[in-house]
């Protein structure tokens, strides 16, 4: 049969040329169509693959930014982290939506629904934590973000994300195999071409080989990229753990510094004419309450303050206040109004430098030869006279919030009170009077005043223990949201 065909072609060269030309045209047309289709498919796949890689990188990055922003906001109490958090939420949602449109199969599984539910739960927990930060409760926010529920949802989300990324990678590999099969067909067709088209088919073959090499390189790069991103996630997790350990150490150092600068009981007992006792219990690891007692040259000065919020920043501000006031008194400043204004100037400048919104209430009293001079704005000053008569003095007209404005001297005044033997003075922060029980009832000023009156015959150390135990009993199992500070002063013979 083959010999007959060859014989026929030899006897009809024109027909052979026409047949060859026709066959060549058909082959060229088929090759052209196949090559064009393969090239277009390759271009589409390349564009989609690079787009998916970009989306995967952005999704991983945005997720880590959101988690870090929420935790840093809770750890520092700085609301700037919430702004950073809110700025990245729509970007993550946009990236996820685009990825689901490009690879709907990867987002259609039951595990993806669980991942979405875990993501929504994480967003809700992070939003709740940021709300706590705005309300001045960063310790509660940090506890929420480091809690078992958050970690469980984070694990579900990470596992689901890994499955989605794996599904996307599998889809890309399937596309690669499809493209490779189509290119193989084109190679087969090219291999069957006529000898006169060898140069043309060689050129087409080189293109196909180049395409195949590119696809293999893309597949290799994709696998390397997935491994690199996985390692980056692990490194970020380790970095977050190390950062948490470092922050905990810083908080512990600040807490210990606070405890170290509080007046020692033996120093208080050595003050003549006065029986003084102080108590401070922070709601968080680092509190924002402050009190100090200084006895020099026959007079005694007692100061008490309450920094907004608590945590590291509030604790540092408390140390600044203690240092400023003690330095002024040690260097001979006796004018309480000047001490408060100078302290305000120092705190205002430091808070502005720190770009913080912290401030505090501050009250200073001076006792000398039976006269009590008070200055500054804080909670009511309580006095229980020896005969049981209660007195409460509003200090709002004697000062202004410290650290809020540059100059508060126009608002600062003084008031003098006589203190007789047996009279008791009570200084406290709102952590005492605003302590709440399970019925959302506050401890209140009347209850504190009444308890001091009932036990006025006892030493102030025992009165303090009775008050603290009563406050704790009143709170019960409720979470303590504010620092508790109480200072009692009793004039004695």
CSV table of C-alpha atoms in Angstrom, one decimal:
chain,number,residue,atom,x,y,z
A,1,UNK,CA,0.0,0.0,0.0
A,2,UNK,CA,2.8,2.4,0.9
A,3,UNK,CA,4.6,1.6,-2.3
A,4,UNK,CA,1.5,2.3,-4.3
A,5,UNK,CA,1.1,5.7,-2.6
A,6,UNK,CA,4.7,6.6,-3.3
A,7,UNK,CA,4.4,5.4,-6.9
A,8,UNK,CA,1.2,7.5,-7.3
A,9,UNK,CA,3.0,10.6,-5.9
A,10,UNK,CA,6.0,10.1,-8.2
A,11,UNK,CA,3.7,9.8,-11.2
A,12,UNK,CA,1.7,12.9,-10.1
A,13,UNK,CA,4.2,15.4,-8.7
A,14,UNK,CA,1.7,18.2,-9.1
A,15,UNK,CA,-0.8,16.3,-6.9
A,16,UNK,CA,2.0,15.5,-4.5
A,17,UNK,CA,2.9,19.2,-4.2
A,18,UNK,CA,-0.7,20.1,-3.8
A,19,UNK,CA,-1.2,17.4,-1.2
A,20,UNK,CA,2.0,18.4,0.5
A,21,UNK,CA,0.9,22.1,0.5
A,22,UNK,CA,-2.6,21.2,1.6
A,23,UNK,CA,-1.2,18.9,4.4
A,24,UNK,CA,1.3,21.6,5.4
A,25,UNK,CA,-1.5,24.2,5.5
A,26,UNK,CA,-3.7,21.9,7.6
A,27,UNK,CA,-0.8,21.1,9.9
A,28,UNK,CA,0.2,24.7,10.2
A,29,UNK,CA,-3.4,25.7,10.9
A,30,UNK,CA,-3.8,22.9,13.5
A,31,UNK,CA,-0.4,23.8,15.0
A,32,UNK,CA,-1.2,27.5,15.0
A,33,UNK,CA,-4.5,26.9,16.8
A,34,UNK,CA,-2.9,24.5,19.3
A,35,UNK,CA,0.0,26.9,20.0
A,36,UNK,CA,-2.3,29.9,20.3
A,37,UNK,CA,-4.6,28.0,22.7
A,38,UNK,CA,-1.6,26.7,24.8
A,39,UNK,CA,0.0,30.1,24.9
A,40,UNK,CA,-3.3,31.8,25.9
A,41,UNK,CA,-3.9,29.2,28.6
A,42,UNK,CA,-0.4,29.6,29.9
A,43,UNK,CA,-0.7,33.4,30.0
A,44,UNK,CA,-4.1,33.1,31.9
A,45,UNK,CA,-2.6,30.5,34.2
A,46,UNK,CA,0.5,32.6,34.9
A,47,UNK,CA,-1.5,35.7,35.6
A,48,UNK,CA,-3.9,33.8,37.9
A,49,UNK,CA,-1.1,32.0,39.7
A,50,UNK,CA,0.8,35.2,40.4
A,51,UNK,CA,-2.4,36.9,41.5
A,52,UNK,CA,-3.2,34.0,43.9
A,53,UNK,CA,0.3,34.1,45.3
A,54,UNK,CA,-0.1,37.8,46.0
A,55,UNK,CA,-3.5,37.2,47.7
A,56,UNK,CA,-2.1,34.3,49.8
A,57,UNK,CA,0.8,36.6,51.0
A,58,UNK,CA,-1.6,39.4,51.8
A,59,UNK,CA,-4.1,37.2,53.7
A,60,UNK,CA,-1.3,35.7,55.9
A,61,UNK,CA,0.2,39.2,56.5
A,62,UNK,CA,-3.2,40.9,57.3
A,63,UNK,CA,-4.2,38.1,59.6
A,64,UNK,CA,-1.0,38.4,61.6
A,65,UNK,CA,-1.2,42.2,61.7
A,66,UNK,CA,-4.8,42.0,63.1
A,67,UNK,CA,-3.7,39.6,65.8
A,68,UNK,CA,-0.6,41.6,66.7
A,69,UNK,CA,-2.5,44.9,66.7
A,70,UNK,CA,-5.2,43.5,69.1
A,71,UNK,CA,-2.7,42.0,71.5
A,72,UNK,CA,-0.4,45.0,71.4
A,73,UNK,CA,-3.4,47.3,72.1
A,74,UNK,CA,-4.3,45.1,75.0
A,75,UNK,CA,-0.7,44.9,76.3
A,76,UNK,CA,0.0,48.6,76.1
A,77,UNK,CA,-3.5,50.1,76.5
A,78,UNK,CA,-2.7,52.3,73.5
A,79,UNK,CA,-5.8,53.0,71.4
A,80,UNK,CA,-3.5,53.7,68.4
A,81,UNK,CA,-3.3,49.9,67.9
A,82,UNK,CA,-7.1,49.8,67.4
A,83,UNK,CA,-6.8,52.4,64.6
A,84,UNK,CA,-4.2,50.1,62.9
A,85,UNK,CA,-6.4,47.1,63.5
A,86,UNK,CA,-9.5,48.8,61.9
A,87,UNK,CA,-7.4,50.0,58.9
A,88,UNK,CA,-6.4,46.4,58.0
A,89,UNK,CA,-9.9,44.7,58.6
A,90,UNK,CA,-11.4,45.8,55.2
A,91,UNK,CA,-8.1,44.9,53.4
A,92,UNK,CA,-8.3,41.3,54.8
A,93,UNK,CA,-12.0,41.0,53.8
A,94,UNK,CA,-11.2,42.3,50.3
A,95,UNK,CA,-8.4,39.8,49.9
A,96,UNK,CA,-10.5,36.9,51.1
A,97,UNK,CA,-13.4,37.8,48.9
A,98,UNK,CA,-11.1,38.1,45.8
A,99,UNK,CA,-9.5,34.7,46.6
A,100,UNK,CA,-12.9,33.0,47.0
A,101,UNK,CA,-14.0,34.4,43.6
A,102,UNK,CA,-10.8,33.1,41.9
A,103,UNK,CA,-10.9,29.7,43.7
A,104,UNK,CA,-14.5,29.0,44.7
A,105,UNK,CA,-13.9,25.3,45.2
A,106,UNK,CA,-11.2,26.0,47.8
A,107,UNK,CA,-13.7,28.0,49.8
A,108,UNK,CA,-16.7,25.7,49.5
A,109,UNK,CA,-15.9,22.9,51.9
A,110,UNK,CA,-17.3,22.3,55.4
A,111,UNK,CA,-14.0,23.1,56.9
A,112,UNK,CA,-14.0,26.5,55.2
A,113,UNK,CA,-17.3,27.2,56.9
A,114,UNK,CA,-15.8,26.3,60.2
A,115,UNK,CA,-12.8,28.5,59.4
A,116,UNK,CA,-15.1,31.4,58.6
A,117,UNK,CA,-17.0,30.9,61.8
A,118,UNK,CA,-13.7,30.8,63.7
A,119,UNK,CA,-12.6,34.0,61.9
A,120,UNK,CA,-15.8,35.8,62.9
A,121,UNK,CA,-15.3,34.6,66.5
A,122,UNK,CA,-11.7,35.9,66.5
A,123,UNK,CA,-12.9,39.3,65.1
A,124,UNK,CA,-15.6,39.4,67.8
A,125,UNK,CA,-13.1,38.6,70.5
A,126,UNK,CA,-10.6,41.1,69.2
A,127,UNK,CA,-13.3,43.8,68.9
A,128,UNK,CA,-14.3,43.0,72.5
A,129,UNK,CA,-10.7,43.3,73.6
A,130,UNK,CA,-10.3,46.6,71.8
A,131,UNK,CA,-13.5,47.8,73.5
A,132,UNK,CA,-12.0,46.9,76.9
A,133,UNK,CA,-8.9,48.8,76.0
A,134,UNK,CA,-11.0,51.9,75.2
A,135,UNK,CA,-12.7,51.5,78.5
A,136,UNK,CA,-9.3,51.5,80.3
A,137,UNK,CA,-9.2,47.7,80.9
A,138,UNK,CA,-6.1,46.5,79.0
A,139,UNK,CA,-5.4,43.7,81.5
A,140,UNK,CA,-8.9,42.2,80.8
A,141,UNK,CA,-8.3,42.7,77.1
A,142,UNK,CA,-4.9,40.9,77.2
A,143,UNK,CA,-6.4,38.1,79.3
A,144,UNK,CA,-9.2,37.7,76.7
A,145,UNK,CA,-6.7,37.5,73.8
A,146,UNK,CA,-4.5,35.1,75.6
A,147,UNK,CA,-7.4,32.9,76.8
A,148,UNK,CA,-8.3,29.4,75.9
A,149,UNK,CA,-11.3,30.4,73.7
A,150,UNK,CA,-9.2,32.8,71.6
A,151,UNK,CA,-6.4,30.2,71.2
A,152,UNK,CA,-8.9,27.5,70.3
A,153,UNK,CA,-10.5,29.7,67.6
A,154,UNK,CA,-7.1,30.8,66.4
A,155,UNK,CA,-6.1,27.1,66.0
A,156,UNK,CA,-9.3,26.3,64.0
A,157,UNK,CA,-8.7,29.4,61.8
A,158,UNK,CA,-5.0,28.5,61.2
A,159,UNK,CA,-5.8,24.9,60.4
A,160,UNK,CA,-8.7,26.0,58.0
A,161,UNK,CA,-6.4,28.6,56.4
A,162,UNK,CA,-3.8,25.9,55.8
A,163,UNK,CA,-6.4,23.7,54.2
A,164,UNK,CA,-7.5,26.5,51.9
A,165,UNK,CA,-3.9,27.3,51.0
A,166,UNK,CA,-3.4,23.6,50.2
A,167,UNK,CA,-6.5,23.5,48.1
A,168,UNK,CA,-5.3,26.6,46.2
A,169,UNK,CA,-1.9,25.0,45.7
A,170,UNK,CA,-3.6,21.7,44.5
A,171,UNK,CA,-5.7,23.7,42.0
A,172,UNK,CA,-2.6,25.3,40.6
A,173,UNK,CA,-0.9,21.9,40.3
A,174,UNK,CA,-4.0,20.6,38.4
A,175,UNK,CA,-3.8,23.5,36.1
A,176,UNK,CA,-0.2,22.9,35.5
A,177,UNK,CA,-0.9,19.3,34.6
A,178,UNK,CA,-3.6,20.4,32.2
A,179,UNK,CA,-1.4,22.9,30.5
A,180,UNK,CA,1.4,20.3,30.3
A,181,UNK,CA,-1.0,17.8,28.6
A,182,UNK,CA,-2.0,20.4,26.1
A,183,UNK,CA,1.6,21.3,25.4
A,184,UNK,CA,2.3,17.6,24.9
A,185,UNK,CA,-0.4,17.3,22.3
A,186,UNK,CA,1.1,20.3,20.5
A,187,UNK,CA,4.5,18.6,20.6
A,188,UNK,CA,3.0,15.4,19.1
A,189,UNK,CA,1.4,17.3,16.3
A,190,UNK,CA,4.6,19.2,15.6
A,191,UNK,CA,6.6,16.0,15.6
A,192,UNK,CA,4.4,14.7,12.7
A,193,UNK,CA,5.0,17.7,10.4
A,194,UNK,CA,6.7,17.5,7.1
A,195,UNK,CA,10.4,17.8,6.7
A,196,UNK,CA,10.1,21.1,5.0
A,197,UNK,CA,8.7,22.5,8.2
A,198,UNK,CA,11.5,21.2,10.4
A,199,UNK,CA,12.8,24.7,11.1
A,200,UNK,CA,9.3,25.9,11.9
A,201,UNK,CA,8.6,22.9,14.2
A,202,UNK,CA,12.0,23.3,15.8
A,203,UNK,CA,11.1,26.9,16.7
A,204,UNK,CA,7.7,25.8,18.0
A,205,UNK,CA,9.4,23.0,19.9
A,206,UNK,CA,11.8,25.5,21.5
A,207,UNK,CA,8.8,27.6,22.6
A,208,UNK,CA,7.1,24.6,24.0
A,209,UNK,CA,10.2,23.5,25.9
A,210,UNK,CA,10.6,27.0,27.2
A,211,UNK,CA,6.9,27.0,28.3
A,212,UNK,CA,7.4,23.6,30.0
A,213,UNK,CA,10.5,24.8,31.8
A,214,UNK,CA,8.7,28.0,33.0
A,215,UNK,CA,5.8,25.9,34.3
A,216,UNK,CA,8.1,23.6,36.2
A,217,UNK,CA,10.0,26.6,37.6
A,218,UNK,CA,6.7,28.2,38.7
A,219,UNK,CA,5.7,25.0,40.4
A,220,UNK,CA,9.0,24.8,42.2
A,221,UNK,CA,8.8,28.4,43.2
A,222,UNK,CA,5.3,28.0,44.5
A,223,UNK,CA,6.3,25.1,46.7
A,224,UNK,CA,9.3,27.1,48.0
A,225,UNK,CA,7.0,30.1,48.6
A,226,UNK,CA,4.5,28.0,50.6
A,227,UNK,CA,7.4,26.6,52.7
A,228,UNK,CA,8.8,30.1,53.2
A,229,UNK,CA,5.5,31.6,54.3
A,230,UNK,CA,4.9,28.7,56.6
A,231,UNK,CA,8.3,29.3,58.2
A,232,UNK,CA,7.5,33.0,58.4
A,233,UNK,CA,4.3,32.2,60.3
A,234,UNK,CA,6.1,30.0,62.7
A,235,UNK,CA,8.8,32.7,63.2
A,236,UNK,CA,6.1,35.3,63.9
A,237,UNK,CA,4.4,33.1,66.4
A,238,UNK,CA,7.7,32.6,68.2
A,239,UNK,CA,8.4,36.3,68.1
A,240,UNK,CA,5.0,37.0,69.6
A,241,UNK,CA,5.7,34.5,72.4
A,242,UNK,CA,9.1,36.1,73.1
A,243,UNK,CA,7.5,39.6,73.1
A,244,UNK,CA,4.8,38.4,75.5
A,245,UNK,CA,7.6,37.1,77.8
A,246,UNK,CA,9.5,40.3,77.6
A,247,UNK,CA,6.4,42.4,78.3
A,248,UNK,CA,5.5,40.3,81.3
A,249,UNK,CA,9.1,40.8,82.7
A,250,UNK,CA,8.8,44.6,82.2
A,251,UNK,CA,5.4,44.6,84.0
A,252,UNK,CA,6.9,42.6,86.8
A,253,UNK,CA,9.9,45.0,87.2
A,254,UNK,CA,7.6,48.0,87.3
A,255,UNK,CA,5.3,46.3,89.8
A,256,UNK,CA,8.3,45.6,92.0
A,257,UNK,CA,9.5,49.1,91.7
A,258,UNK,CA,6.1,50.4,92.8
A,259,UNK,CA,6.1,48.1,95.9
A,260,UNK,CA,9.6,49.2,96.8
A,261,UNK,CA,8.8,52.9,96.9
A,262,UNK,CA,5.7,52.6,99.0
A,263,UNK,CA,6.2,53.9,102.6
A,264,UNK,CA,7.5,51.1,104.9
A,265,UNK,CA,5.4,50.4,108.0
A,266,UNK,CA,8.4,51.0,110.3
A,267,UNK,CA,8.8,54.5,108.8
A,268,UNK,CA,5.1,55.3,109.3
A,269,UNK,CA,5.2,54.1,113.0
A,270,UNK,CA,8.2,56.4,113.7
A,271,UNK,CA,6.2,59.6,112.9
A,272,UNK,CA,5.3,61.4,116.2
A,273,UNK,CA,1.8,62.5,117.0
A,274,UNK,CA,0.3,60.5,114.1
A,275,UNK,CA,-0.7,56.8,113.7
A,276,UNK,CA,-0.6,56.2,109.9
A,277,UNK,CA,-1.3,53.1,107.9
A,278,UNK,CA,-1.4,52.7,104.1
A,279,UNK,CA,-2.8,49.9,101.8
A,280,UNK,CA,-2.6,49.6,98.0
A,281,UNK,CA,-3.8,46.6,95.9
A,282,UNK,CA,-3.6,46.9,92.1
A,283,UNK,CA,-6.3,45.4,90.0
A,284,UNK,CA,-3.7,44.5,87.3
A,285,UNK,CA,-0.1,43.5,87.6
A,286,UNK,CA,0.8,47.2,87.6
A,287,UNK,CA,-1.5,49.7,89.3
A,288,UNK,CA,-2.1,53.4,88.7
A,289,UNK,CA,-2.9,54.3,92.3
A,290,UNK,CA,-0.3,56.3,94.3
A,291,UNK,CA,0.3,57.3,97.9
A,292,UNK,CA,3.3,58.5,99.8
A,293,UNK,CA,4.2,59.9,103.3
A,294,UNK,CA,7.1,62.2,104.0
A,295,UNK,CA,8.1,63.4,107.5
A,296,UNK,CA,10.7,66.1,107.7
A,297,UNK,CA,11.5,69.0,110.0
A,298,UNK,CA,8.5,68.5,112.3
A,299,UNK,CA,5.7,68.3,109.6
A,300,UNK,CA,4.2,65.4,107.8
A,301,UNK,CA,3.0,65.4,104.2
A,302,UNK,CA,0.7,62.7,102.8
A,303,UNK,CA,-0.1,62.5,99.1
A,304,UNK,CA,-2.6,60.3,97.3
A,305,UNK,CA,-3.4,60.0,93.6
A,306,UNK,CA,-5.2,57.9,91.0
A,307,UNK,CA,-3.8,57.6,87.4
A,308,UNK,CA,-6.4,56.9,84.8
A,309,UNK,CA,-6.4,53.2,83.9
A,310,UNK,CA,-3.8,50.7,85.0
A,311,UNK,CA,-1.0,48.7,83.4
A,312,UNK,CA,2.6,49.6,82.4
A,313,UNK,CA,1.9,53.1,81.2
A,314,UNK,CA,-0.1,54.1,84.3
A,315,UNK,CA,2.5,52.5,86.6
A,316,UNK,CA,5.3,54.5,85.0
A,317,UNK,CA,3.3,57.7,85.4
A,318,UNK,CA,2.7,56.9,89.0
A,319,UNK,CA,6.5,56.6,89.5
A,320,UNK,CA,7.0,60.0,87.8
A,321,UNK,CA,4.5,61.6,90.2
A,322,UNK,CA,6.1,60.1,93.3
A,323,UNK,CA,9.6,61.2,92.2
A,324,UNK,CA,8.5,64.7,91.4
A,325,UNK,CA,6.6,65.3,94.7
A,326,UNK,CA,9.2,63.8,96.9
A,327,UNK,CA,12.0,65.7,95.2
A,328,UNK,CA,10.2,69.0,95.7
A,329,UNK,CA,9.6,68.3,99.4
A,330,UNK,CA,13.1,67.0,100.0
A,331,UNK,CA,14.5,70.2,98.5
A,332,UNK,CA,12.6,72.4,100.9
A,333,UNK,CA,9.4,73.4,99.0
A,334,UNK,CA,6.6,73.9,101.5
A,335,UNK,CA,3.9,75.6,99.4
A,336,UNK,CA,1.5,72.8,98.5
A,337,UNK,CA,0.1,74.8,95.6
A,338,UNK,CA,3.5,75.2,94.0
A,339,UNK,CA,4.2,71.5,94.5
A,340,UNK,CA,1.0,70.5,92.7
A,341,UNK,CA,1.6,73.0,89.8
A,342,UNK,CA,5.3,71.9,89.4
A,343,UNK,CA,4.2,68.3,89.4
A,344,UNK,CA,1.5,69.1,86.8
A,345,UNK,CA,4.0,70.8,84.6
A,346,UNK,CA,6.4,67.8,84.7
A,347,UNK,CA,3.6,65.2,84.1
A,348,UNK,CA,2.0,67.3,81.3
A,349,UNK,CA,5.3,67.5,79.4
A,350,UNK,CA,6.1,63.8,79.9
A,351,UNK,CA,2.6,62.7,78.9
A,352,UNK,CA,2.8,64.9,75.8
A,353,UNK,CA,6.2,63.4,74.9
A,354,UNK,CA,4.8,59.9,75.4
A,355,UNK,CA,1.8,60.8,73.2
A,356,UNK,CA,-0.3,59.4,76.0
A,357,UNK,CA,-3.8,60.5,77.2
A,358,UNK,CA,-3.1,59.6,80.8
A,359,UNK,CA,-3.8,62.0,83.7
A,360,UNK,CA,-4.5,61.7,87.4
A,361,UNK,CA,-6.3,63.2,90.4
A,362,UNK,CA,-3.9,64.3,93.2
A,363,UNK,CA,-4.4,65.4,96.8
A,364,UNK,CA,-1.7,66.5,99.2
A,365,UNK,CA,-2.1,67.2,102.9
A,366,UNK,CA,0.3,68.8,105.4
A,367,UNK,CA,0.1,68.2,109.1
A,368,UNK,CA,1.9,70.4,111.6
A,369,UNK,CA,1.1,71.0,115.3
A,370,UNK,CA,-2.6,70.0,115.0
A,371,UNK,CA,-3.3,71.9,111.8
A,372,UNK,CA,-4.2,69.9,108.6
A,373,UNK,CA,-3.7,71.8,105.3
A,374,UNK,CA,-5.2,70.2,102.2
A,375,UNK,CA,-4.7,71.0,98.5
A,376,UNK,CA,-5.5,69.3,95.2
A,377,UNK,CA,-8.5,67.6,93.6
A,378,UNK,CA,-9.3,64.0,94.5
A,379,UNK,CA,-12.0,62.0,96.3
A,380,UNK,CA,-13.7,63.5,99.4
A,381,UNK,CA,-11.5,63.7,102.4
A,382,UNK,CA,-13.1,62.0,105.4
A,383,UNK,CA,-12.7,62.9,109.0
A,384,UNK,CA,-14.2,61.1,112.0
A,385,UNK,CA,-13.9,63.2,115.2
A,386,UNK,CA,-13.0,61.7,118.5
A,387,UNK,CA,-16.7,62.0,119.6
A,388,UNK,CA,-17.8,60.1,116.5
A,389,UNK,CA,-18.9,63.1,114.5
A,390,UNK,CA,-18.4,62.4,110.7
A,391,UNK,CA,-17.2,65.1,108.3
A,392,UNK,CA,-16.6,65.0,104.5
A,393,UNK,CA,-14.7,67.6,102.6
A,394,UNK,CA,-15.2,68.0,98.8
A,395,UNK,CA,-11.9,68.7,97.2
A,396,UNK,CA,-13.1,69.7,93.7
A,397,UNK,CA,-12.6,73.4,94.4
A,398,UNK,CA,-9.0,72.9,95.6
A,399,UNK,CA,-7.4,71.7,92.4
A,400,UNK,CA,-7.6,70.3,88.8
A,401,UNK,CA,-6.8,67.1,87.0
A,402,UNK,CA,-3.0,66.7,86.8
A,403,UNK,CA,-1.4,66.3,83.3
A,404,UNK,CA,-4.4,67.4,81.4
A,405,UNK,CA,-3.4,71.0,80.7
A,406,UNK,CA,-0.2,73.0,80.9
A,407,UNK,CA,-1.0,75.4,83.8
A,408,UNK,CA,-3.5,74.6,86.6
A,409,UNK,CA,-2.3,77.2,89.1
A,410,UNK,CA,-5.5,79.3,88.8
A,411,UNK,CA,-7.5,76.3,90.0
A,412,UNK,CA,-5.3,75.1,92.9
A,413,UNK,CA,-6.2,76.3,96.4
A,414,UNK,CA,-5.8,75.2,100.1
A,415,UNK,CA,-8.0,74.6,103.1
A,416,UNK,CA,-6.9,74.4,106.7
A,417,UNK,CA,-8.6,72.1,109.3
A,418,UNK,CA,-8.0,71.5,113.0
A,419,UNK,CA,-7.1,67.9,113.9
A,420,UNK,CA,-7.6,67.0,117.5
A,421,UNK,CA,-6.2,64.1,119.4
A,422,UNK,CA,-8.3,61.0,118.6
A,423,UNK,CA,-9.5,62.4,115.2
A,424,UNK,CA,-9.2,60.1,112.2
A,425,UNK,CA,-8.5,61.2,108.6
A,426,UNK,CA,-9.3,58.8,105.7
A,427,UNK,CA,-7.8,59.1,102.2
A,428,UNK,CA,-8.8,56.6,99.5
A,429,UNK,CA,-9.2,56.1,95.7
A,430,UNK,CA,-12.4,55.3,93.8
A,431,UNK,CA,-11.4,51.7,93.8
A,432,UNK,CA,-12.9,51.5,97.3
A,433,UNK,CA,-16.1,53.5,97.0
A,434,UNK,CA,-16.9,52.3,93.4
A,435,UNK,CA,-16.2,48.6,94.1
A,436,UNK,CA,-19.2,46.7,92.7
A,437,UNK,CA,-20.9,43.4,93.8
A,438,UNK,CA,-22.8,40.9,91.7
A,439,UNK,CA,-25.9,43.1,91.8
A,440,UNK,CA,-23.9,46.0,90.3
A,441,UNK,CA,-24.3,47.9,93.6
A,442,UNK,CA,-21.4,50.2,94.6
A,443,UNK,CA,-19.7,50.0,98.0
A,444,UNK,CA,-20.2,53.8,98.4
A,445,UNK,CA,-18.9,56.6,100.6
A,446,UNK,CA,-21.6,56.2,103.4
A,447,UNK,CA,-20.6,52.6,104.0
A,448,UNK,CA,-16.9,53.5,104.3
A,449,UNK,CA,-17.6,56.4,106.6
A,450,UNK,CA,-19.9,54.3,108.8
A,451,UNK,CA,-17.4,51.5,109.1
A,452,UNK,CA,-14.7,53.9,110.3
A,453,UNK,CA,-17.0,55.5,112.8
A,454,UNK,CA,-18.0,52.1,114.3
A,455,UNK,CA,-14.3,51.1,114.7
A,456,UNK,CA,-12.8,54.5,115.5
A,457,UNK,CA,-11.7,53.3,119.0
A,458,UNK,CA,-9.3,50.8,117.4
A,459,UNK,CA,-5.8,51.4,116.1
A,460,UNK,CA,-5.8,52.5,112.4
A,461,UNK,CA,-4.0,49.2,111.5
A,462,UNK,CA,-7.0,47.2,112.7
A,463,UNK,CA,-9.5,49.7,111.1
A,464,UNK,CA,-7.7,49.3,107.8
A,465,UNK,CA,-7.9,45.5,108.0
A,466,UNK,CA,-11.6,45.7,108.8
A,467,UNK,CA,-12.3,48.0,105.8
A,468,UNK,CA,-10.3,46.0,103.3
A,469,UNK,CA,-12.0,42.7,104.4
A,470,UNK,CA,-15.4,44.4,104.2
A,471,UNK,CA,-14.7,45.7,100.7
A,472,UNK,CA,-13.5,42.2,99.5
A,473,UNK,CA,-16.5,40.6,101.1
A,474,UNK,CA,-18.8,43.1,99.4
A,475,UNK,CA,-17.2,42.4,96.0
A,476,UNK,CA,-17.4,38.6,96.4
A,477,UNK,CA,-16.3,36.7,93.3
A,478,UNK,CA,-16.7,39.7,91.0
A,479,UNK,CA,-13.7,40.8,89.0
A,480,UNK,CA,-11.9,43.8,90.5
A,481,UNK,CA,-11.7,46.4,87.8
A,482,UNK,CA,-9.8,49.2,89.7
A,483,UNK,CA,-6.9,49.6,92.1
A,484,UNK,CA,-7.8,49.8,95.8
A,485,UNK,CA,-5.9,52.3,98.0
A,486,UNK,CA,-6.7,53.4,101.6
A,487,UNK,CA,-4.7,55.6,103.9
A,488,UNK,CA,-5.8,56.2,107.5
A,489,UNK,CA,-4.3,58.8,109.8
A,490,UNK,CA,-5.1,59.2,113.5
A,491,UNK,CA,-3.7,61.9,115.8
A,492,UNK,CA,-2.5,60.4,119.0
A,493,UNK,CA,-0.8,61.7,122.2
